[in-house]
CSV table of C-alpha atoms and ligand atoms in Angstrom, one decimal:
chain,number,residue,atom,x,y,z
F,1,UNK,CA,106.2,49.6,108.3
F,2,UNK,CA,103.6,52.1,109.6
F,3,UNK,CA,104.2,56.1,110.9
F,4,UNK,CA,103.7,55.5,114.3
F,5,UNK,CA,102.2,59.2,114.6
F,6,UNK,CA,99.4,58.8,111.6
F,7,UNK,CA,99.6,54.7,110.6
F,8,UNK,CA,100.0,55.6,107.3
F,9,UNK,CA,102.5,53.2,105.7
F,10,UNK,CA,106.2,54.8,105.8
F,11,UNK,CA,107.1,56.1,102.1
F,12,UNK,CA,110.4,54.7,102.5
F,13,UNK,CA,108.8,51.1,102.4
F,14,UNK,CA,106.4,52.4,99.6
F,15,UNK,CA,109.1,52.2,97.3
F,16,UNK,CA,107.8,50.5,93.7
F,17,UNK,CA,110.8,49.1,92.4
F,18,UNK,CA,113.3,46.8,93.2
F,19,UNK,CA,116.7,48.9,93.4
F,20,UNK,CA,119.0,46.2,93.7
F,21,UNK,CA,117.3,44.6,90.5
F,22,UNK,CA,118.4,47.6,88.3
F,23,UNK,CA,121.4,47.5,89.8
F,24,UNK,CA,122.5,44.1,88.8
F,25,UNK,CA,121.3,45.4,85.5
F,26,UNK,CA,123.0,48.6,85.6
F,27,UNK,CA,126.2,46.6,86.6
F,28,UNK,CA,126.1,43.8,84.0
F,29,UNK,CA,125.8,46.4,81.1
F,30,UNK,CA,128.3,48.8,82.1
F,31,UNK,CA,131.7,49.3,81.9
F,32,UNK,CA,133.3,49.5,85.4
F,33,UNK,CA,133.7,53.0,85.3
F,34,UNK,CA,130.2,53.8,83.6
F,35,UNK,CA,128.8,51.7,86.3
F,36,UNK,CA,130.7,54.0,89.1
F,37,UNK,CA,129.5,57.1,87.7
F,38,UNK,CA,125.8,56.0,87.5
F,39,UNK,CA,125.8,55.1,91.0
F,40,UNK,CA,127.1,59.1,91.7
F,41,UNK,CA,124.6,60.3,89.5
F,42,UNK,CA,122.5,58.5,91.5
F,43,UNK,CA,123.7,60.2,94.6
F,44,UNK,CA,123.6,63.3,93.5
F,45,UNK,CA,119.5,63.2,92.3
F,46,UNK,CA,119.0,62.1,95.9
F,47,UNK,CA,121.3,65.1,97.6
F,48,UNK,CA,119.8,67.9,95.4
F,49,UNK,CA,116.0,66.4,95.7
F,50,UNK,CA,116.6,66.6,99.7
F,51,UNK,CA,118.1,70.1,99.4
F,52,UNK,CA,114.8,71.6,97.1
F,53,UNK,CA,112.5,69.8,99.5
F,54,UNK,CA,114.6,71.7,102.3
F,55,UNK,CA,114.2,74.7,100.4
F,56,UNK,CA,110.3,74.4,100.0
F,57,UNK,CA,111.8,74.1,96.2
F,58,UNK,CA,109.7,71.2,94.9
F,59,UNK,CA,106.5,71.5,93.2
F,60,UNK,CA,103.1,69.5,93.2
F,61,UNK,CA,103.7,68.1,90.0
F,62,UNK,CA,107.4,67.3,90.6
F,63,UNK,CA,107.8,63.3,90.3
F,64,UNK,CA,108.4,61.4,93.7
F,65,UNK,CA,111.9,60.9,94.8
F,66,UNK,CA,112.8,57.3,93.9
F,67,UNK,CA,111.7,58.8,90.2
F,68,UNK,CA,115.2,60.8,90.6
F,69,UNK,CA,117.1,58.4,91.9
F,70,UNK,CA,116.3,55.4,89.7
F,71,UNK,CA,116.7,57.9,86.5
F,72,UNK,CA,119.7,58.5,88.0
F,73,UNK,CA,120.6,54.8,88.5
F,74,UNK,CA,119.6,53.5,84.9
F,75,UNK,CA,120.1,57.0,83.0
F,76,UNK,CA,123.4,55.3,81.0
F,77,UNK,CA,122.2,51.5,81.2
F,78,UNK,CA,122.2,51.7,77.0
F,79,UNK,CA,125.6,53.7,77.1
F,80,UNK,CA,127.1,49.7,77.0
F,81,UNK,CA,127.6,46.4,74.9
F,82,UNK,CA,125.0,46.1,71.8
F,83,UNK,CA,123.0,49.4,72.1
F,84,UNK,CA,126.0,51.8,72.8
F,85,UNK,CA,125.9,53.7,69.5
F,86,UNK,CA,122.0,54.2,69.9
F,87,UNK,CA,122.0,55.7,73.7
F,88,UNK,CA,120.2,57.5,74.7
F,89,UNK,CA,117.6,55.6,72.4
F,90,UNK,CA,117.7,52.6,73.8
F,91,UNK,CA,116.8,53.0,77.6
F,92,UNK,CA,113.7,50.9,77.5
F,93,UNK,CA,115.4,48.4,75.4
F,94,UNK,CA,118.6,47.8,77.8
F,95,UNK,CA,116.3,47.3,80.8
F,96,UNK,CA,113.8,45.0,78.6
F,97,UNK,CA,117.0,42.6,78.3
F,98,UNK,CA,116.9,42.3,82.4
F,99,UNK,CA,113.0,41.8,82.1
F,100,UNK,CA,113.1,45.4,83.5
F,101,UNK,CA,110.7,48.6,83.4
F,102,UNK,CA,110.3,51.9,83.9
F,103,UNK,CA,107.5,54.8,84.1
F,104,UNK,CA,106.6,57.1,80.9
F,105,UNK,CA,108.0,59.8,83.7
F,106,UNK,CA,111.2,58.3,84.7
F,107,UNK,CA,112.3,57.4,81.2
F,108,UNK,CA,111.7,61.6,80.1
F,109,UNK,CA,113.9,62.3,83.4
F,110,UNK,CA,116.7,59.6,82.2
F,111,UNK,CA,116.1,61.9,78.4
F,112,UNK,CA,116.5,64.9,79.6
F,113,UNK,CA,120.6,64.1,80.5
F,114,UNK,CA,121.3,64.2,77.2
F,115,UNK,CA,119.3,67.2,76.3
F,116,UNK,CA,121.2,67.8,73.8
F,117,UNK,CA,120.9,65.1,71.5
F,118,UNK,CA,116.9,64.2,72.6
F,119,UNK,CA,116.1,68.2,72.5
F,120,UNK,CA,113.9,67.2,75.2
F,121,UNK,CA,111.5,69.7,76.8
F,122,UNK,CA,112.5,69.8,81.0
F,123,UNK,CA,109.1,70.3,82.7
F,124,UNK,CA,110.4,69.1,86.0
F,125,UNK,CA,113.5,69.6,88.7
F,126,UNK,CA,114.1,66.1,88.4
F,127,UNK,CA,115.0,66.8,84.8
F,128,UNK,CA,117.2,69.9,85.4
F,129,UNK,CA,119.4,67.8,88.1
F,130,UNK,CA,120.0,65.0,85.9
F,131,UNK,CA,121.0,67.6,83.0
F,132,UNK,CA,123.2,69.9,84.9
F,133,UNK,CA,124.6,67.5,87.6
F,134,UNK,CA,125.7,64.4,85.0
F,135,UNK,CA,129.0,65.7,83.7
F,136,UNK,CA,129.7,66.9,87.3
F,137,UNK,CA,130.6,63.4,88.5
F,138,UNK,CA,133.3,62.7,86.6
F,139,UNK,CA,134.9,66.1,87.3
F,140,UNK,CA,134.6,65.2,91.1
F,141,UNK,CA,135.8,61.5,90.8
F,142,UNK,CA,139.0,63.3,88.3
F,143,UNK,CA,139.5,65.6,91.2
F,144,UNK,CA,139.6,62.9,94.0
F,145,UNK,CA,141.9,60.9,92.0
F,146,UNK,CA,145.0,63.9,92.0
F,147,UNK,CA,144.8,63.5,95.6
F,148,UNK,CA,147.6,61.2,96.7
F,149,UNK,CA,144.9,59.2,99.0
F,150,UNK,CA,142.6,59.2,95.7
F,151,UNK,CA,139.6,59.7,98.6
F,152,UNK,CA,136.8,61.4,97.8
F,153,UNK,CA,136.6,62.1,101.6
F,154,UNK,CA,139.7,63.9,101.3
F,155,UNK,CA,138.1,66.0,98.3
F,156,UNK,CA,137.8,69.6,99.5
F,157,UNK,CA,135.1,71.9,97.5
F,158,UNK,CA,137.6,74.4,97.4
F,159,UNK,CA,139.7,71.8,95.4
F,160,UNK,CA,136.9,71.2,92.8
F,161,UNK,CA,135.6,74.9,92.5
F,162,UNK,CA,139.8,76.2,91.3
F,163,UNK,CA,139.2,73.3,88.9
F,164,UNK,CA,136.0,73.4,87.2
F,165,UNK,CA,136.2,77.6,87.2
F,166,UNK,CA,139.7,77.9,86.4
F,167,UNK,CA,141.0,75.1,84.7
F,168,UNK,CA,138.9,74.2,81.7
F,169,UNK,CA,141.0,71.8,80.5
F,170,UNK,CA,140.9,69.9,83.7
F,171,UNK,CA,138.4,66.9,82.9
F,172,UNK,CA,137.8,68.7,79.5
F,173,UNK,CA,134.4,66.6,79.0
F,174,UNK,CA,132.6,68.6,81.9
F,175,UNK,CA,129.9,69.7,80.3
F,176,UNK,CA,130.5,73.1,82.1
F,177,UNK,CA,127.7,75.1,80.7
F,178,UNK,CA,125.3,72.5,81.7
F,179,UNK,CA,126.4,72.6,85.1
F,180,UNK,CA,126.8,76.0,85.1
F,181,UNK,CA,122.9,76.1,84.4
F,182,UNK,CA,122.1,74.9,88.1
F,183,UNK,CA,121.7,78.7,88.7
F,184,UNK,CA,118.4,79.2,86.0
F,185,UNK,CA,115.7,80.1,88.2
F,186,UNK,CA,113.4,78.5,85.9
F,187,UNK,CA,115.7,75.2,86.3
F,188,UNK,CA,117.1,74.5,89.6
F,189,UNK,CA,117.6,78.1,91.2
F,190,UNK,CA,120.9,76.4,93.3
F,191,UNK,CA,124.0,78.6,93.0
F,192,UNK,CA,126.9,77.0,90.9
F,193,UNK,CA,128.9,76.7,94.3
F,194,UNK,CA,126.6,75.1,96.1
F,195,UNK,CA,125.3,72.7,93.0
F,196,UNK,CA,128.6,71.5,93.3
F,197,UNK,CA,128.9,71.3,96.8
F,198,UNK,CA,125.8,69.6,97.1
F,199,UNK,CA,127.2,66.6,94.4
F,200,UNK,CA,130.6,66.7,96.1
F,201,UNK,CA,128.5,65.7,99.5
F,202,UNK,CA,126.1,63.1,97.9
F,203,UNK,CA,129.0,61.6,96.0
F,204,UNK,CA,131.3,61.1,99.5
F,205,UNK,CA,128.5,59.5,101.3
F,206,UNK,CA,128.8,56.4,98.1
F,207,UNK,CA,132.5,56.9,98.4
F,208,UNK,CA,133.2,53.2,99.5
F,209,UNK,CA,130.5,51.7,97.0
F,210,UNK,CA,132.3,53.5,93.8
F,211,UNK,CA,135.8,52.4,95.4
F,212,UNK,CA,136.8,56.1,96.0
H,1,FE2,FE1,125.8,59.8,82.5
């Protein structure tokens, strides 16, 4: 499909991978619930690339935006069966199984979300969201479910700000300091509250895909 304005082909069509592909993967290797939160993560890279590119935030050098979103996708695909106790070490090997690859670029994006074990060095945004905005999911989804509807829809940011600032026992694996870093200018430069609004968004527009 063409721009009707310039005839340049539509970047939307010019994706270079086959989504549903990795998800089949993603969905095969996973645990239900890992499987869930990849698909939020996944959300979430797409709401805070479209915020930054609101925000004139994005850099030249900044990898396209179906980079974010399949890291986001695939990021835990080795967090399952045979190469569980070697993630994140064994990205490329997990997706090799489903005769599946990815960039040199996405697979330092899917690194950086465990920053702390690959000491990786974050040279993009895409690498910052997938850090600070990973341990964020489950928070929300933990939130949604002490709702007696259990709907994310029904998930006010209010509701998930008391938690994640005041109760730090509340979904005690938050990373919090990670997400907390959403603020570093040299990161993301997105206040904390509206980091998390931002996820909270993303993640209700998937609600019916992640059963929520
Ligand atoms: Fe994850």
């Amino acid at each position: 499909m063409r721009d009707k304005f310039t005839n340049k082909p539509d970047i939307i069509f010019l994706m270079t991978y086959d989504r549903e592909k990795y998800l089949q993967a993603v969905k095969a290797q996973l645990e239900p619930n890992i499987f869930k939160h990849s698909l939020a993560l996944e959300a979430c890279m797409n709401g805070i690339y479209d915020y930054l590119q609101s925000q004139g935030q994005l850099g030249q050098n900044e990898p396209p935006k179906e980079d974010w979103l399949l890291a986001g996708l695939i990021h835990d695909i080795d967090f399952g069966g045979e190469f569980k106790e070697f993630h994140p070490g064994k990205t490329k090997e997990a997706l090799a199984k489903y005769n599946l690859e990815i960039s040199d670029t996405i697979h330092k994006i899917v690194l950086a979300h465990d920053a702390r074990q690959t000491h990786i060095k974050k040279e993009w945004k895409a690498q910052w969201a997938i850090f600070c905005a990973d341990s964020l999911t489950g928070l929300i989804i933990a939130v949604a479910l002490i709702y007696p509807s259990k709907k994310l829809s029904d998930v006010k940011l209010s509701s998930v700000l008391k938690r994640f600032l005041k109760q730090p026992k509340f979904a005690a694996g938050t990373r919090r300091e990670e997400v907390t870093m959403c603020s570093r200018p040299e990161g993301l430069n997105i206040p904390l509250e509206k980091f998390i609004e931002i996820c909270l968004t993303s993640m209700q527009k998937i609600a019916t895909e992640i059963g929520l």
